[in-house]
Backbone as JSON, one array per atom type, in Angstrom:
{
  "sequence": "NYLLAMEGAEAEPFPCNCSDVGAWICRDPTTRHKRGLMCGAALTASAGAQAQPALAQGPSDAQKRQACCTMHDDCQLLAPGVPHPSACQVGYRFSARGARFKVEQADFP",
  "N": [[96.32, 70.28, -28.84], [97.46, 73.12, -30.56], [98.71, 76.49, -30.78], [100.24, 78.26, -33.17], [102.83, 80.51, -34.27], [104.37, 82.48, -36.76], [107.63, 83.71, -36.59], [108.06, 87.14, -36.36], [105.61, 87.66, -37.37], [103.77, 87.49, -35.31], [101.3, 88.49, -34.6], [99.44, 87.16, -36.05], [98.65, 84.4, -35.26], [98.03, 80.87, -35.77], [95.86, 78.0, -35.6], [96.77, 74.63, -34.77], [95.34, 71.84, -34.71], [95.25, 68.75, -33.28], [94.42, 65.3, -32.86], [93.77, 62.09, -31.37], [92.25, 59.72, -33.04], [92.03, 56.96, -33.3], [94.08, 57.01, -34.98], [96.81, 59.28, -35.2], [95.88, 62.37, -36.0], [95.97, 65.52, -37.6], [94.22, 68.54, -38.15], [93.85, 70.33, -41.21], [95.35, 73.42, -41.17], [94.64, 75.48, -42.84], [92.06, 75.55, -43.7], [88.55, 75.72, -43.0], [87.13, 73.46, -42.82], [86.95, 70.18, -41.39], [89.03, 68.68, -42.42], [91.52, 66.19, -42.7], [95.03, 66.62, -42.3], [97.52, 66.09, -44.69], [100.56, 64.72, -44.22], [104.18, 64.34, -44.48], [105.72, 62.76, -47.3], [103.67, 63.27, -49.15], [102.81, 65.88, -48.54], [105.15, 67.39, -49.01], [105.54, 66.95, -51.76], [103.2, 68.1, -52.85], [103.35, 70.75, -52.1], [105.44, 72.1, -53.39], [108.17, 74.25, -54.47], [108.51, 77.18, -52.61], [108.84, 80.58, -51.97], [109.76, 82.38, -49.01], [107.21, 84.33, -47.51], [106.73, 87.92, -47.28], [107.09, 89.29, -44.04], [104.95, 90.85, -43.16], [102.8, 89.73, -44.42], [102.4, 87.33, -43.19], [102.51, 83.73, -42.58], [102.6, 81.5, -45.41], [100.1, 79.29, -46.87], [101.29, 76.8, -47.36], [103.46, 76.9, -45.61], [102.12, 77.01, -43.14], [100.87, 74.49, -43.16], [103.15, 72.81, -43.18], [104.34, 73.53, -40.75], [102.39, 72.65, -38.96], [102.49, 69.94, -39.56], [105.0, 69.38, -38.53], [104.46, 69.54, -35.79], [102.64, 67.44, -35.68], [104.34, 65.26, -36.27], [106.25, 65.37, -34.2], [104.89, 65.38, -31.75], [103.3, 63.18, -30.96], [101.38, 60.64, -29.24], [101.3, 61.58, -26.55], [100.97, 61.5, -23.06], [98.89, 62.06, -20.18], [100.42, 63.3, -17.22], [102.94, 62.48, -17.86], [106.16, 63.64, -18.71], [106.33, 66.0, -21.36], [107.85, 66.21, -24.62], [110.31, 68.77, -25.38], [109.79, 69.91, -27.85], [107.08, 70.11, -27.94], [106.23, 72.02, -26.24], [105.2, 75.24, -24.92], [106.74, 78.08, -26.27], [108.72, 76.78, -27.69], [110.81, 76.8, -30.55], [111.01, 76.4, -34.09], [111.89, 75.46, -37.47], [110.2, 75.68, -40.62], [109.66, 75.17, -43.94], [111.35, 77.37, -44.73], [110.78, 79.36, -42.88], [110.66, 80.62, -39.49], [109.07, 79.34, -36.63], [107.03, 79.54, -33.67], [105.8, 77.91, -30.79], [103.0, 79.1, -29.45], [100.91, 78.48, -27.76], [99.92, 75.59, -25.97], [97.8, 72.97, -25.55], [97.03, 70.26, -23.66], [95.39, 67.09, -23.38]],
  "CA": [[96.05, 71.38, -29.74], [98.53, 74.11, -30.49], [98.6, 77.77, -31.47], [101.58, 78.51, -33.7], [103.02, 81.82, -34.88], [105.62, 82.69, -37.48], [108.41, 84.79, -36.0], [107.91, 88.37, -37.12], [104.18, 87.82, -37.68], [103.11, 86.93, -34.13], [99.93, 88.99, -34.48], [98.58, 86.29, -36.84], [98.85, 82.98, -34.95], [97.06, 79.96, -36.39], [95.71, 76.77, -34.83], [97.18, 73.31, -35.24], [94.53, 70.97, -33.86], [95.55, 67.34, -33.49], [93.73, 64.4, -31.92], [93.92, 60.66, -31.59], [90.97, 59.12, -33.41], [92.47, 55.67, -33.81], [95.35, 57.4, -35.61], [97.15, 60.65, -34.84], [95.45, 63.2, -37.12], [95.9, 66.97, -37.4], [93.38, 69.22, -39.13], [94.53, 71.28, -42.1], [95.15, 74.75, -40.57], [94.3, 76.49, -43.84], [90.67, 75.41, -44.09], [87.6, 75.64, -41.89], [86.61, 72.1, -42.79], [87.71, 69.31, -40.5], [89.8, 67.79, -43.27], [92.8, 65.77, -42.15], [96.23, 67.16, -42.93], [98.4, 65.09, -45.28], [101.95, 65.04, -43.89], [105.18, 63.47, -45.07], [106.06, 62.93, -48.72], [102.53, 63.85, -49.87], [102.83, 67.33, -48.33], [106.32, 67.94, -49.69], [105.31, 66.92, -53.21], [102.12, 68.99, -53.24], [103.64, 72.14, -51.76], [106.34, 72.7, -54.36], [109.1, 75.26, -53.93], [107.81, 78.43, -52.36], [109.67, 81.54, -51.25], [109.2, 82.87, -47.76], [106.48, 85.57, -47.74], [107.09, 89.07, -46.45], [106.56, 89.08, -42.7], [103.67, 91.53, -43.0], [101.77, 88.86, -44.94], [102.25, 86.13, -42.38], [102.94, 82.51, -43.25], [101.81, 80.98, -46.53], [99.37, 78.07, -46.53], [102.25, 75.69, -47.35], [104.24, 77.0, -44.37], [101.23, 76.62, -42.05], [100.71, 73.04, -43.21], [104.4, 72.17, -42.79], [104.52, 73.76, -39.32], [101.47, 71.75, -38.26], [103.03, 68.59, -39.73], [106.1, 69.24, -37.57], [103.83, 69.21, -34.51], [102.09, 66.09, -35.88], [105.41, 64.27, -36.21], [107.03, 65.44, -32.95], [104.09, 65.43, -30.53], [102.34, 62.08, -30.91], [101.35, 59.71, -28.12], [101.56, 62.24, -25.27], [100.07, 60.99, -22.03], [98.82, 62.9, -18.97], [101.32, 62.94, -16.13], [104.26, 62.12, -18.4], [106.77, 64.84, -19.28], [106.21, 66.14, -22.81], [109.1, 66.68, -25.25], [110.43, 70.23, -25.49], [109.19, 70.32, -29.13], [105.63, 70.25, -27.77], [106.04, 72.98, -25.15], [105.09, 76.66, -25.23], [108.03, 78.75, -26.41], [109.62, 76.04, -28.58], [110.98, 77.4, -31.87], [111.43, 75.45, -35.1], [111.83, 75.94, -38.85], [109.35, 74.95, -41.55], [109.58, 75.78, -45.27], [112.04, 78.64, -44.83], [110.34, 80.32, -41.87], [110.8, 80.21, -38.09], [107.79, 79.32, -35.93], [107.08, 79.41, -32.21], [104.59, 77.4, -30.15], [102.46, 80.15, -28.58], [99.98, 77.86, -26.8], [99.84, 74.14, -26.07], [96.75, 72.41, -24.68], [97.1, 68.8, -23.63], [94.2, 66.5, -22.72]],
  "C": [[97.07, 72.48, -29.49], [98.11, 75.39, -31.2], [100.02, 78.12, -31.87], [101.64, 79.9, -34.32], [104.36, 81.86, -35.59], [106.34, 83.86, -36.83], [108.37, 86.01, -36.92], [106.47, 88.66, -37.5], [103.34, 87.24, -36.54], [101.67, 87.38, -33.96], [98.94, 88.1, -35.24], [98.84, 84.82, -36.52], [97.76, 82.14, -35.6], [97.01, 78.65, -35.6], [96.3, 75.56, -35.55], [96.5, 72.33, -34.3], [94.75, 69.52, -34.23], [94.79, 66.51, -32.46], [93.98, 62.96, -32.32], [92.54, 60.07, -31.82], [91.21, 57.72, -34.0], [93.77, 55.81, -34.58], [95.58, 58.86, -35.23], [96.91, 61.53, -36.05], [95.48, 64.68, -36.7], [95.01, 67.54, -38.5], [94.24, 70.16, -39.97], [94.28, 72.68, -41.55], [94.72, 75.82, -41.56], [92.85, 76.42, -44.29], [89.78, 75.33, -42.86], [87.0, 74.24, -41.76], [87.49, 71.23, -41.9], [88.49, 68.26, -41.29], [91.14, 67.46, -42.62], [93.96, 66.31, -42.97], [97.08, 66.0, -43.45], [99.84, 65.51, -45.0], [102.89, 64.09, -44.61], [105.42, 63.79, -46.53], [104.93, 63.58, -49.5], [102.51, 65.37, -49.72], [103.97, 67.97, -49.09], [106.1, 68.01, -51.19], [104.25, 67.93, -53.64], [102.45, 70.46, -53.01], [104.52, 72.83, -52.8], [107.27, 73.71, -53.7], [108.36, 76.57, -53.78], [108.71, 79.34, -51.54], [108.96, 81.97, -49.97], [108.46, 84.18, -48.02], [107.06, 86.71, -46.9], [106.42, 88.9, -45.1], [105.21, 89.74, -42.5], [102.51, 90.65, -43.5], [101.5, 87.66, -44.04], [102.64, 84.9, -43.18], [102.02, 82.13, -44.42], [101.05, 79.73, -46.07], [100.32, 76.88, -46.44], [103.08, 75.71, -46.07], [103.39, 76.61, -43.16], [101.09, 75.1, -41.99], [101.98, 72.33, -42.73], [104.66, 72.36, -41.29], [103.62, 72.82, -38.52], [101.94, 70.3, -38.41], [104.22, 68.35, -38.8], [105.54, 68.87, -36.2], [103.25, 67.79, -34.56], [103.19, 65.05, -35.66], [106.11, 64.22, -34.85], [106.21, 65.26, -31.68], [103.0, 64.37, -30.47], [102.45, 61.33, -29.6], [101.74, 60.34, -26.78], [100.53, 61.76, -24.26], [100.05, 61.94, -20.83], [99.78, 62.38, -17.91], [102.71, 62.52, -16.57], [104.88, 63.38, -18.99], [106.68, 64.85, -20.82], [107.53, 66.63, -23.39], [109.12, 68.2, -25.38], [109.79, 70.74, -26.79], [107.69, 70.56, -29.02], [105.27, 71.31, -26.74], [105.92, 74.42, -25.67], [106.49, 77.27, -25.26], [109.01, 78.04, -27.34], [109.63, 76.7, -29.96], [111.51, 76.35, -32.84], [111.29, 76.08, -36.48], [110.92, 75.05, -39.69], [109.25, 75.76, -42.84], [110.15, 77.2, -45.32], [111.62, 79.7, -43.83], [110.56, 79.75, -40.47], [109.44, 80.36, -37.42], [108.02, 79.13, -34.44], [105.73, 78.84, -31.76], [104.12, 78.45, -29.16], [101.58, 79.57, -27.47], [99.98, 76.37, -27.05], [98.82, 73.64, -25.06], [96.81, 70.9, -24.78], [95.87, 68.25, -22.92], [94.49, 66.06, -21.29]]
}
């Protein structure tokens, strides 16, 4: 599970909760329901072109979903006692849908 923040809007971090339930699934960070996040081509097609919001507004729902999909894609199959990729570590920075994000918190099982 991760806590992500858009650079410039760190006061509004959002969760990216992922788990292995027979498949690597992340919850949609924009809803309270435990709905699985659709990543890959389905996310890109449904999000459409969207401008980066003003930093005071924080990330858009599409940016939150894409940031969580980045964690989904880069941080699968992590095992206790095995070094984790830098992309899954606290402090890692990456881009998603025109915004820069930072991993603020990373909790591994």
